[in-house]
Amino acid sequence: MCGFRPFFLLTALHAVLVLLAWGGFLGFGLALPAVAGGPFVWHAHELMFGFGLAAVAGFVLTAVPEFTATPAFAPRVVLRLVLLWLAARAAFWLSGGLAAVAESWLGGEEGQAVARWIGHLPAALLEIGFACALLAAVAPRLWRDPERRHLGFQWGLAAMAMAVAGFHLDVLRGEYPMRWVLVGLGVMMTLVVVAMSRISMRVMHDALDAARARRLPAHTLRRDEEAELELPSYRARPPRRNLAIAAIAVHTVAEYLLPGSPITGWLGLGAAAAVFNLLNDWHVGRALFTRWAFLLYAVYWLLALGYLLLGLARLGAPLAPSAGTHLLAIGAMGLSILAVLCIAGRTHAGYPLDERPWVGAAAVSIVLAALLRAAAGLPDMPASALQLLATLAWITAFALAAWRLGVLFVAARVDGGAGCEEYHAPRAAEAVPP
């Protein structure tokens, strides 16, 4: 049981389930699970700490052994984490009902506080336990790596565990916990930058190699030097990446400490500028416009535009901050997770990258969902209709992913490879001349 298999499957299914429930609430007034803070907290929490954290778990449980040249995690480790994640979902969804039952027995103002603890404490313990257990599983391997090149994942997971803990502590104290979801969003954006820099190296190099192969005459035997001169190279440069991560982190801290302040507006513009600067690494010519390279490139555009709109909103522009927030949460997070499911999920399941049209349709649906939801934050726009259309577009994207990828996550490898290693092309295919 490779870590990506159950968690990537749960990621796709949860994305559909949560947004189906949310669409039913927005369009038809259907009831959502009763939780502290109300429906909007449930929706934001489940997308960030349910959907988002499941995708992160699947990625790090698969990537960290590869990055650190260590064995795959044992199935029992993965199973425990899966059960913790599922139990946390159930406990959170039932927390409001449990609190209501306890309050009916206890009564009074003091009884409300006790009932809140009775209802929510199981969810808090399970979800904090999941975040901490995930960190404990991967941190020793990251720290023991001689070069310690991938500690960004360790710090990101630690910050996410802190956001999860902060959310539940606010609930237990009777405070509105949405600020911690926004902290989690900022942490997720840093993890997106860290993860995309690893994935992009492989994707962009493959795209450039394919472009070089198309340019070279078939009879040439030694032509690598000539090819290198014809096409630029791609490097995910640490200074640009680290600047973007630092700018996003500073903006996240400022939003927590100074919510709504114009200072956060300027910092949002700074984060957008840092991500736009990061895009300069990608400008390598036509190779950028291949399917997988452009998919990852679009993630950074949505990331930059999200912080741009957040900055402008805090500085007085006539738009709601939710426009920028949803470009980040739906656009940058959603599209990056789709890319991870399609690239890391398929290759580690023993399949080549999928070139069928559904991938493009799913990616366009996520971008459309982000743009529609962002447009709902603009003045004089039909917000309810745009939110419903955005919900439908998101459901379409991840229903396609669950349909096309889900069967691969529960099936045996067919490429002759072993365990969780990447796809191995069959020998016959390797012997065919280009």
Tab-separated table of C-alpha atoms in Angstrom:
chain	number	residue	atom	x	y	z
A	1	MET	CA	0.000	0.000	0.000
A	2	CYS	CA	1.919	2.998	-1.274
A	3	GLY	CA	0.930	6.203	0.501
A	4	PHE	CA	-0.378	7.879	-2.617
A	5	ARG	CA	-2.865	5.108	-3.396
A	6	PRO	CA	-5.404	5.540	-0.571
A	7	PHE	CA	-4.765	9.240	-0.011
A	8	PHE	CA	-4.992	10.309	-3.650
A	9	LEU	CA	-8.179	8.290	-4.042
A	10	LEU	CA	-9.629	9.894	-0.908
A	11	THR	CA	-8.530	13.317	-2.160
A	12	ALA	CA	-10.496	13.021	-5.396
A	13	LEU	CA	-13.572	11.488	-3.768
A	14	HIS	CA	-13.600	13.992	-0.909
A	15	ALA	CA	-13.318	16.919	-3.327
A	16	VAL	CA	-16.497	15.746	-5.057
A	17	LEU	CA	-18.415	14.870	-1.876
A	18	VAL	CA	-17.712	18.144	-0.058
A	19	LEU	CA	-18.629	20.314	-3.041
A	20	LEU	CA	-21.774	18.305	-3.772
A	21	ALA	CA	-22.873	19.018	-0.210
A	22	TRP	CA	-21.851	22.660	-0.550
A	23	GLY	CA	-23.719	23.034	-3.832
A	24	GLY	CA	-26.811	21.519	-2.238
A	25	PHE	CA	-26.552	24.037	0.574
A	26	LEU	CA	-26.058	27.031	-1.737
A	27	GLY	CA	-28.629	26.067	-4.337
A	28	PHE	CA	-31.310	24.254	-2.393
A	29	GLY	CA	-30.746	25.061	1.274
A	30	LEU	CA	-29.874	21.477	2.172
A	31	ALA	CA	-28.444	21.001	5.639
A	32	LEU	CA	-24.717	20.615	6.159
A	33	PRO	CA	-23.102	18.911	9.159
A	34	ALA	CA	-23.536	21.135	12.190
A	35	VAL	CA	-20.120	22.337	13.364
A	36	ALA	CA	-18.882	25.228	15.476
A	37	GLY	CA	-18.726	28.352	13.309
A	38	GLY	CA	-21.466	27.261	10.919
A	39	PRO	CA	-21.595	26.138	7.266
A	40	PHE	CA	-18.822	28.399	5.962
A	41	VAL	CA	-16.380	27.050	8.543
A	42	TRP	CA	-17.333	23.477	7.641
A	43	HIS	CA	-16.799	24.191	3.933
A	44	ALA	CA	-13.439	25.934	4.395
A	45	HIS	CA	-12.193	23.420	6.958
A	46	GLU	CA	-12.995	20.389	4.831
A	47	LEU	CA	-11.345	21.815	1.729
A	48	MET	CA	-8.175	22.827	3.574
A	49	PHE	CA	-7.707	20.252	6.324
A	50	GLY	CA	-9.624	17.425	4.658
A	51	PHE	CA	-9.047	17.584	0.904
A	52	GLY	CA	-5.796	19.572	0.993
A	53	LEU	CA	-4.126	17.674	3.806
A	54	ALA	CA	-5.053	14.302	2.265
A	55	ALA	CA	-3.290	15.317	-0.956
A	56	VAL	CA	-0.246	16.508	1.000
A	57	ALA	CA	-0.133	13.197	2.878
A	58	GLY	CA	-0.256	11.164	-0.327
A	59	PHE	CA	2.502	13.260	-1.866
A	60	VAL	CA	4.984	13.274	1.021
A	61	LEU	CA	4.485	9.597	1.862
A	62	THR	CA	5.485	8.788	-1.718
A	63	ALA	CA	8.024	11.523	-2.460
A	64	VAL	CA	10.031	11.543	0.774
A	65	PRO	CA	11.308	7.952	0.389
A	66	GLU	CA	12.310	8.797	-3.180
A	67	PHE	CA	13.955	12.102	-2.244
A	68	THR	CA	15.874	10.576	0.670
A	69	ALA	CA	16.715	7.205	-0.943
A	70	THR	CA	14.947	5.314	1.847
A	71	PRO	CA	12.462	2.400	1.697
A	72	ALA	CA	8.774	3.011	1.148
A	73	PHE	CA	6.688	3.432	4.273
A	74	ALA	CA	5.297	0.180	5.615
A	75	PRO	CA	1.630	-0.532	4.828
A	76	ARG	CA	0.753	-0.446	8.529
A	77	VAL	CA	2.036	3.146	8.768
A	78	VAL	CA	-0.080	4.209	5.806
A	79	LEU	CA	-3.119	2.343	7.120
A	80	ARG	CA	-2.900	4.048	10.514
A	81	LEU	CA	-2.738	7.457	8.868
A	82	VAL	CA	-5.679	6.659	6.592
A	83	LEU	CA	-7.785	5.534	9.545
A	84	LEU	CA	-6.844	8.676	11.486
A	85	TRP	CA	-7.863	10.871	8.542
A	86	LEU	CA	-11.191	9.073	8.123
A	87	ALA	CA	-11.921	9.137	11.852
A	88	ALA	CA	-11.137	12.872	11.960
A	89	ARG	CA	-13.617	13.494	9.144
A	90	ALA	CA	-16.356	11.562	10.924
A	91	ALA	CA	-15.651	13.179	14.303
A	92	PHE	CA	-15.684	16.705	12.882
A	93	TRP	CA	-18.881	16.138	10.932
A	94	LEU	CA	-20.587	14.759	14.056
A	95	SER	CA	-19.150	17.338	16.471
A	96	GLY	CA	-22.087	19.736	16.360
A	97	GLY	CA	-24.622	16.980	16.907
A	98	LEU	CA	-22.683	15.602	19.859
A	99	ALA	CA	-22.409	19.077	21.371
A	100	ALA	CA	-26.151	19.648	20.964
A	101	VAL	CA	-26.985	16.376	22.718
A	102	ALA	CA	-24.597	17.194	25.563
A	103	GLU	CA	-26.017	20.707	25.912
A	104	SER	CA	-29.548	19.380	26.149
A	105	TRP	CA	-28.447	17.305	29.140
A	106	LEU	CA	-26.305	19.923	30.862
A	107	GLY	CA	-28.028	23.235	30.167
A	108	GLY	CA	-26.887	26.651	31.365
A	109	GLU	CA	-23.982	28.828	30.238
A	110	GLU	CA	-21.352	26.612	31.859
A	111	GLY	CA	-23.047	23.615	30.366
A	112	GLN	CA	-22.610	25.096	26.881
A	113	ALA	CA	-18.847	25.294	27.325
A	114	VAL	CA	-18.671	21.721	28.617
A	115	ALA	CA	-20.935	20.524	25.803
A	116	ARG	CA	-18.673	22.226	23.257
A	117	TRP	CA	-15.692	20.323	24.636
A	118	ILE	CA	-17.601	17.042	24.662
A	119	GLY	CA	-18.710	17.520	21.075
A	120	HIS	CA	-15.503	18.813	19.571
A	121	LEU	CA	-12.670	17.235	21.553
A	122	PRO	CA	-12.703	13.914	19.620
A	123	ALA	CA	-12.363	15.784	16.304
A	124	ALA	CA	-9.582	17.956	17.729
A	125	LEU	CA	-7.587	15.009	19.047
A	126	LEU	CA	-7.974	12.974	15.866
A	127	GLU	CA	-7.163	15.750	13.407
A	128	ILE	CA	-4.238	17.143	15.404
A	129	GLY	CA	-3.082	13.556	15.855
A	130	PHE	CA	-3.197	12.975	12.101
A	131	ALA	CA	-1.190	16.123	11.301
A	132	CYS	CA	1.406	15.326	13.965
A	133	ALA	CA	1.629	11.651	12.982
A	134	LEU	CA	2.257	12.601	9.359
A	135	LEU	CA	5.028	14.973	10.437
A	136	ALA	CA	6.525	12.336	12.731
A	137	ALA	CA	6.556	9.797	9.901
A	138	VAL	CA	8.520	11.886	7.396
A	139	ALA	CA	10.602	14.267	9.539
A	140	PRO	CA	13.280	11.756	10.633
A	141	ARG	CA	13.998	10.800	7.020
A	142	LEU	CA	14.165	14.417	5.894
A	143	TRP	CA	16.461	15.342	8.771
A	144	ARG	CA	18.797	12.361	8.313
A	145	ASP	CA	19.251	13.085	4.615
A	146	PRO	CA	22.968	14.034	4.405
A	147	GLU	CA	22.341	17.130	2.279
A	148	ARG	CA	19.019	18.065	3.928
A	149	ARG	CA	17.760	19.421	0.630
A	150	HIS	CA	14.092	18.807	1.329
A	151	LEU	CA	13.564	20.271	4.791
A	152	GLY	CA	10.990	22.639	3.298
A	153	PHE	CA	8.484	19.790	3.519
A	154	GLN	CA	9.279	19.305	7.208
A	155	TRP	CA	8.780	22.975	8.083
A	156	GLY	CA	5.642	23.113	5.949
A	157	LEU	CA	4.110	20.089	7.655
A	158	ALA	CA	5.015	21.501	11.069
A	159	ALA	CA	3.315	24.789	10.198
A	160	MET	CA	0.255	22.933	8.912
A	161	ALA	CA	0.048	20.946	12.159
A	162	MET	CA	0.163	24.260	14.036
A	163	ALA	CA	-2.685	25.626	11.895
A	164	VAL	CA	-4.771	22.514	12.567
A	165	ALA	CA	-4.110	22.788	16.303
A	166	GLY	CA	-4.911	26.515	16.319
A	167	PHE	CA	-8.229	25.884	14.560
A	168	HIS	CA	-9.376	23.346	17.120
A	169	LEU	CA	-8.148	25.316	20.109
A	170	ASP	CA	-10.168	28.321	18.907
A	171	VAL	CA	-13.254	26.128	18.625
A	172	LEU	CA	-12.752	24.697	22.112
A	173	ARG	CA	-12.407	28.243	23.501
A	174	GLY	CA	-15.597	29.302	21.740
A	175	GLU	CA	-13.855	31.605	19.232
A	176	TYR	CA	-14.432	31.849	15.493
A	177	PRO	CA	-11.704	29.658	13.949
A	178	MET	CA	-11.604	30.860	10.330
A	179	ARG	CA	-8.303	32.716	10.846
A	180	TRP	CA	-6.540	29.373	11.163
A	181	VAL	CA	-7.986	28.158	7.876
A	182	LEU	CA	-6.365	31.209	6.263
A	183	VAL	CA	-3.093	30.318	7.985
A	184	GLY	CA	-3.470	26.830	6.559
A	185	LEU	CA	-4.038	28.323	3.111
A	186	GLY	CA	-0.805	30.309	3.358
A	187	VAL	CA	1.089	27.203	4.480
A	188	MET	CA	-0.441	25.245	1.604
A	189	MET	CA	0.774	27.868	-0.870
A	190	THR	CA	4.336	27.493	0.411
A	191	LEU	CA	4.047	23.703	0.101
A	192	VAL	CA	2.776	24.156	-3.452
A	193	VAL	CA	5.882	26.163	-4.341
A	194	VAL	CA	8.178	23.611	-2.664
A	195	ALA	CA	6.493	20.613	-4.328
A	196	MET	CA	6.091	22.202	-7.762
A	197	SER	CA	9.801	23.037	-7.889
A	198	ARG	CA	10.575	19.306	-7.565
A	199	ILE	CA	7.981	18.144	-10.057
A	200	SER	CA	8.741	20.894	-12.567
A	201	MET	CA	12.388	19.866	-12.912
A	202	ARG	CA	11.337	16.485	-14.285
A	203	VAL	CA	8.467	17.785	-16.399
A	204	MET	CA	10.352	20.687	-17.953
A	205	HIS	CA	13.453	18.621	-18.684
A	206	ASP	CA	11.300	15.997	-20.411
A	207	ALA	CA	9.603	18.707	-22.470
A	208	LEU	CA	12.950	20.233	-23.466
A	209	ASP	CA	14.409	16.825	-24.314
A	210	ALA	CA	11.414	16.100	-26.534
A	211	ALA	CA	11.825	19.479	-28.239
A	212	ARG	CA	15.527	18.793	-28.854
A	213	ALA	CA	14.754	15.364	-30.288
A	214	ARG	CA	12.323	16.906	-32.760
A	215	ARG	CA	14.961	19.408	-33.929
A	216	LEU	CA	17.789	16.952	-34.524
A	217	PRO	CA	18.291	15.110	-37.810
A	218	ALA	CA	17.704	11.385	-37.590
A	219	HIS	CA	21.165	10.462	-38.939
A	220	THR	CA	23.083	12.476	-36.323
A	221	LEU	CA	24.682	10.278	-33.674
A	222	ARG	CA	26.370	12.773	-31.393
A	223	ARG	CA	24.440	15.977	-31.142
A	224	ASP	CA	23.894	16.802	-27.460
A	225	GLU	CA	26.143	19.885	-27.494
A	226	GLU	CA	24.373	21.289	-30.553
A	227	ALA	CA	20.978	20.683	-28.953
A	228	GLU	CA	21.974	22.477	-25.784
A	229	LEU	CA	22.894	25.517	-27.830
A	230	GLU	CA	19.594	25.488	-29.710
A	231	LEU	CA	17.300	25.419	-26.691
A	232	PRO	CA	17.534	27.101	-23.280
A	233	SER	CA	17.749	25.054	-20.105
A	234	TYR	CA	15.348	25.058	-17.176
A	235	ARG	CA	16.454	25.542	-13.584
A	236	ALA	CA	14.175	25.925	-10.551
A	237	ARG	CA	16.472	28.508	-8.979
A	238	PRO	CA	16.511	28.487	-5.157
A	239	PRO	CA	16.824	32.296	-4.720
A	240	ARG	CA	13.600	32.992	-6.597
A	241	ARG	CA	11.805	30.100	-4.939
A	242	ASN	CA	12.978	31.069	-1.465
A	243	LEU	CA	11.961	34.689	-2.023
A	244	ALA	CA	8.454	33.609	-3.030
A	245	ILE	CA	8.164	31.293	-0.013
A	246	ALA	CA	9.361	34.024	2.341
A	247	ALA	CA	6.968	36.598	0.854
A	248	ILE	CA	3.995	34.237	1.193
A	249	ALA	CA	4.991	33.354	4.774
A	250	VAL	CA	5.295	37.022	5.794
A	251	HIS	CA	1.907	37.797	4.255
A	252	THR	CA	0.348	34.842	6.109
A	253	VAL	CA	1.733	35.975	9.463
A	254	ALA	CA	0.608	39.554	8.833
A	255	GLU	CA	-2.919	38.426	7.923
A	256	TYR	CA	-3.075	36.545	11.203
A	257	LEU	CA	-1.706	39.370	13.353
A	258	LEU	CA	-3.209	42.353	11.472
A	259	PRO	CA	-6.364	41.121	9.731
A	260	GLY	CA	-7.700	43.655	7.252
A	261	SER	CA	-4.778	46.051	7.678
A	262	PRO	CA	-3.435	47.947	4.631
A	263	ILE	CA	-0.055	46.508	5.593
A	264	THR	CA	-1.313	43.107	4.503
A	265	GLY	CA	-2.314	44.693	1.201
A	266	TRP	CA	1.234	45.790	0.439
A	267	LEU	CA	2.566	42.431	1.565
A	268	GLY	CA	0.059	40.713	-0.718
A	269	LEU	CA	1.347	42.740	-3.652
A	270	GLY	CA	4.877	41.780	-2.618
A	271	ALA	CA	3.962	38.086	-2.577
A	272	ALA	CA	2.392	38.450	-6.036
A	273	ALA	CA	5.543	40.146	-7.358
A	274	ALA	CA	7.737	37.383	-5.905
A	275	VAL	CA	5.658	34.676	-7.611
A	276	PHE	CA	5.651	36.601	-10.901
A	277	ASN	CA	9.435	36.742	-10.582
A	278	LEU	CA	9.455	32.974	-10.053
A	279	LEU	CA	7.659	32.576	-13.388
A	280	ASN	CA	10.771	33.832	-15.168
A	281	ASP	CA	12.392	30.425	-14.603
A	282	TRP	CA	9.767	28.902	-16.892
A	283	HIS	CA	10.234	31.028	-20.004
A	284	VAL	CA	12.126	28.515	-22.144
A	285	GLY	CA	10.258	28.792	-25.445
A	286	ARG	CA	7.814	26.394	-27.035
A	287	ALA	CA	8.554	23.595	-24.591
A	288	LEU	CA	6.605	25.583	-22.005
A	289	PHE	CA	3.410	25.103	-24.002
A	290	THR	CA	3.369	21.326	-23.764
A	291	ARG	CA	0.563	19.820	-21.703
A	292	TRP	CA	2.285	19.064	-18.418
A	293	ALA	CA	4.661	22.014	-18.387
A	294	PHE	CA	1.879	24.518	-19.030
A	295	LEU	CA	-0.338	22.885	-16.396
A	296	LEU	CA	2.291	23.544	-13.725
A	297	TYR	CA	2.982	27.009	-15.130
A	298	ALA	CA	-0.713	27.889	-14.761
A	299	VAL	CA	-0.548	27.021	-11.056
A	300	TYR	CA	1.946	29.838	-10.496
A	301	TRP	CA	-0.172	32.292	-12.471
A	302	LEU	CA	-3.181	31.560	-10.272
A	303	LEU	CA	-0.971	31.845	-7.198
A	304	ALA	CA	0.354	35.251	-8.262
A	305	LEU	CA	-3.064	36.573	-9.293
A	306	GLY	CA	-4.584	35.402	-6.006
A	307	TYR	CA	-2.121	37.424	-3.945
A	308	LEU	CA	-2.490	40.359	-6.334
A	309	LEU	CA	-6.254	40.483	-5.770
A	310	LEU	CA	-5.817	40.019	-2.023
A	311	GLY	CA	-3.395	42.933	-1.935
A	312	LEU	CA	-5.631	45.185	-4.001
A	313	ALA	CA	-8.678	44.345	-1.862
A	314	ARG	CA	-6.832	45.243	1.353
A	315	LEU	CA	-5.728	48.541	-0.193
A	316	GLY	CA	-9.276	49.604	-0.981
A	317	ALA	CA	-9.993	48.237	-4.460
A	318	PRO	CA	-13.718	47.559	-5.050
A	319	LEU	CA	-13.597	43.795	-4.623
A	320	ALA	CA	-13.958	41.331	-1.771
A	321	PRO	CA	-10.832	39.627	-0.379
A	322	SER	CA	-12.603	36.339	-1.098
A	323	ALA	CA	-11.821	36.868	-4.802
A	324	GLY	CA	-8.113	36.475	-4.122
A	325	THR	CA	-8.603	33.799	-1.472
A	326	HIS	CA	-10.527	31.580	-3.872
A	327	LEU	CA	-8.019	32.035	-6.678
A	328	LEU	CA	-5.531	30.559	-4.217
A	329	ALA	CA	-7.745	27.859	-2.693
A	330	ILE	CA	-9.622	26.730	-5.798
A	331	GLY	CA	-7.132	27.717	-8.478
A	332	ALA	CA	-3.587	27.284	-7.173
A	333	MET	CA	-4.337	24.530	-4.647
A	334	GLY	CA	-6.900	22.702	-6.765
A	335	LEU	CA	-4.877	22.749	-9.978
A	336	SER	CA	-1.629	21.769	-8.259
A	337	ILE	CA	-3.356	18.828	-6.577
A	338	LEU	CA	-4.847	17.706	-9.892
A	339	ALA	CA	-1.349	17.883	-11.412
A	340	VAL	CA	0.106	15.821	-8.558
A	341	LEU	CA	-2.622	13.192	-8.903
A	342	CYS	CA	-2.043	12.948	-12.660
A	343	ILE	CA	1.770	13.041	-12.634
A	344	ALA	CA	2.935	11.456	-9.374
A	345	GLY	CA	-0.154	9.272	-9.023
A	346	ARG	CA	-0.002	7.663	-12.453
A	347	THR	CA	3.764	7.253	-12.678
A	348	HIS	CA	4.112	5.703	-9.223
A	349	ALA	CA	1.162	3.406	-9.965
A	350	GLY	CA	3.153	2.061	-12.921
A	351	TYR	CA	1.558	3.951	-15.806
A	352	PRO	CA	2.892	6.554	-18.252
A	353	LEU	CA	1.476	10.069	-18.223
A	354	ASP	CA	-2.080	10.262	-19.505
A	355	GLU	CA	-2.411	12.106	-22.815
A	356	ARG	CA	-6.185	11.723	-23.134
A	357	PRO	CA	-8.428	14.810	-23.410
A	358	TRP	CA	-9.950	14.426	-19.943
A	359	VAL	CA	-6.841	15.885	-18.277
A	360	GLY	CA	-7.199	19.141	-20.198
A	361	ALA	CA	-10.938	19.212	-19.521
A	362	ALA	CA	-10.384	18.756	-15.785
A	363	ALA	CA	-7.670	21.440	-15.666
A	364	VAL	CA	-9.830	23.931	-17.569
A	365	SER	CA	-12.732	23.164	-15.225
A	366	ILE	CA	-10.629	24.010	-12.173
A	367	VAL	CA	-9.386	27.253	-13.705
A	368	LEU	CA	-12.961	28.116	-14.674
A	369	ALA	CA	-14.149	27.341	-11.137
A	370	ALA	CA	-11.477	29.641	-9.691
A	371	LEU	CA	-12.301	32.492	-12.063
A	372	LEU	CA	-16.048	32.185	-11.534
A	373	ARG	CA	-15.691	32.117	-7.758
A	374	ALA	CA	-13.310	35.074	-7.852
A	375	ALA	CA	-15.754	36.995	-10.051
A	376	ALA	CA	-18.410	36.497	-7.351
A	377	GLY	CA	-16.337	38.838	-5.183
A	378	LEU	CA	-16.564	41.703	-7.670
A	379	PRO	CA	-19.210	44.425	-7.289
A	380	ASP	CA	-22.559	44.095	-9.056
A	381	MET	CA	-22.014	40.463	-10.007
A	382	PRO	CA	-24.601	37.649	-9.548
A	383	ALA	CA	-22.664	36.092	-6.684
A	384	SER	CA	-25.004	33.163	-5.979
A	385	ALA	CA	-25.142	32.041	-9.602
A	386	LEU	CA	-21.385	32.352	-10.005
A	387	GLN	CA	-20.759	30.342	-6.831
A	388	LEU	CA	-23.025	27.551	-8.050
A	389	LEU	CA	-21.332	27.477	-11.464
A	390	ALA	CA	-17.921	27.399	-9.789
A	391	THR	CA	-19.080	24.490	-7.617
A	392	LEU	CA	-20.283	22.583	-10.678
A	393	ALA	CA	-16.979	23.165	-12.504
A	394	TRP	CA	-14.962	21.912	-9.500
A	395	ILE	CA	-17.134	18.794	-9.158
A	396	THR	CA	-16.667	18.081	-12.875
A	397	ALA	CA	-12.879	18.277	-12.575
A	398	PHE	CA	-12.479	15.944	-9.618
A	399	ALA	CA	-15.215	13.563	-10.738
A	400	LEU	CA	-13.154	13.086	-13.904
A	401	ALA	CA	-10.037	12.555	-11.788
A	402	ALA	CA	-11.783	10.019	-9.545
A	403	TRP	CA	-13.139	8.180	-12.584
A	404	ARG	CA	-9.938	8.073	-14.613
A	405	LEU	CA	-7.389	7.708	-11.819
A	406	GLY	CA	-9.273	5.970	-9.025
A	407	VAL	CA	-9.125	2.540	-10.651
A	408	LEU	CA	-5.337	2.855	-11.029
A	409	PHE	CA	-4.895	3.611	-7.335
A	410	VAL	CA	-6.472	0.289	-6.333
A	411	ALA	CA	-5.016	-1.884	-9.124
A	412	ALA	CA	-1.759	-3.797	-9.381
A	413	ARG	CA	1.107	-2.433	-11.455
A	414	VAL	CA	1.225	-3.572	-15.090
A	415	ASP	CA	4.646	-2.257	-16.082
A	416	GLY	CA	6.744	-4.875	-14.321
A	417	GLY	CA	7.933	-2.367	-11.724
A	418	ALA	CA	7.924	-2.997	-7.998
A	419	GLY	CA	6.406	-1.238	-5.016
A	420	CYS	CA	6.037	2.532	-5.218
A	421	GLU	CA	8.792	3.221	-7.756
A	422	GLU	CA	8.124	5.283	-10.861
A	423	TYR	CA	6.858	3.913	-14.166
A	424	HIS	CA	9.198	1.640	-16.108
A	425	ALA	CA	8.623	1.552	-19.849
A	426	PRO	CA	8.415	-2.003	-21.217
A	427	ARG	CA	11.607	-3.222	-22.831
A	428	ALA	CA	9.930	-3.611	-26.196
A	429	ALA	CA	8.847	-0.001	-26.157
A	430	GLU	CA	12.345	1.091	-25.175
A	431	ALA	CA	13.810	-0.763	-28.141
A	432	VAL	CA	11.659	1.026	-30.704
A	433	PRO	CA	13.678	3.774	-32.491
A	434	PRO	CA	12.364	7.340	-31.961
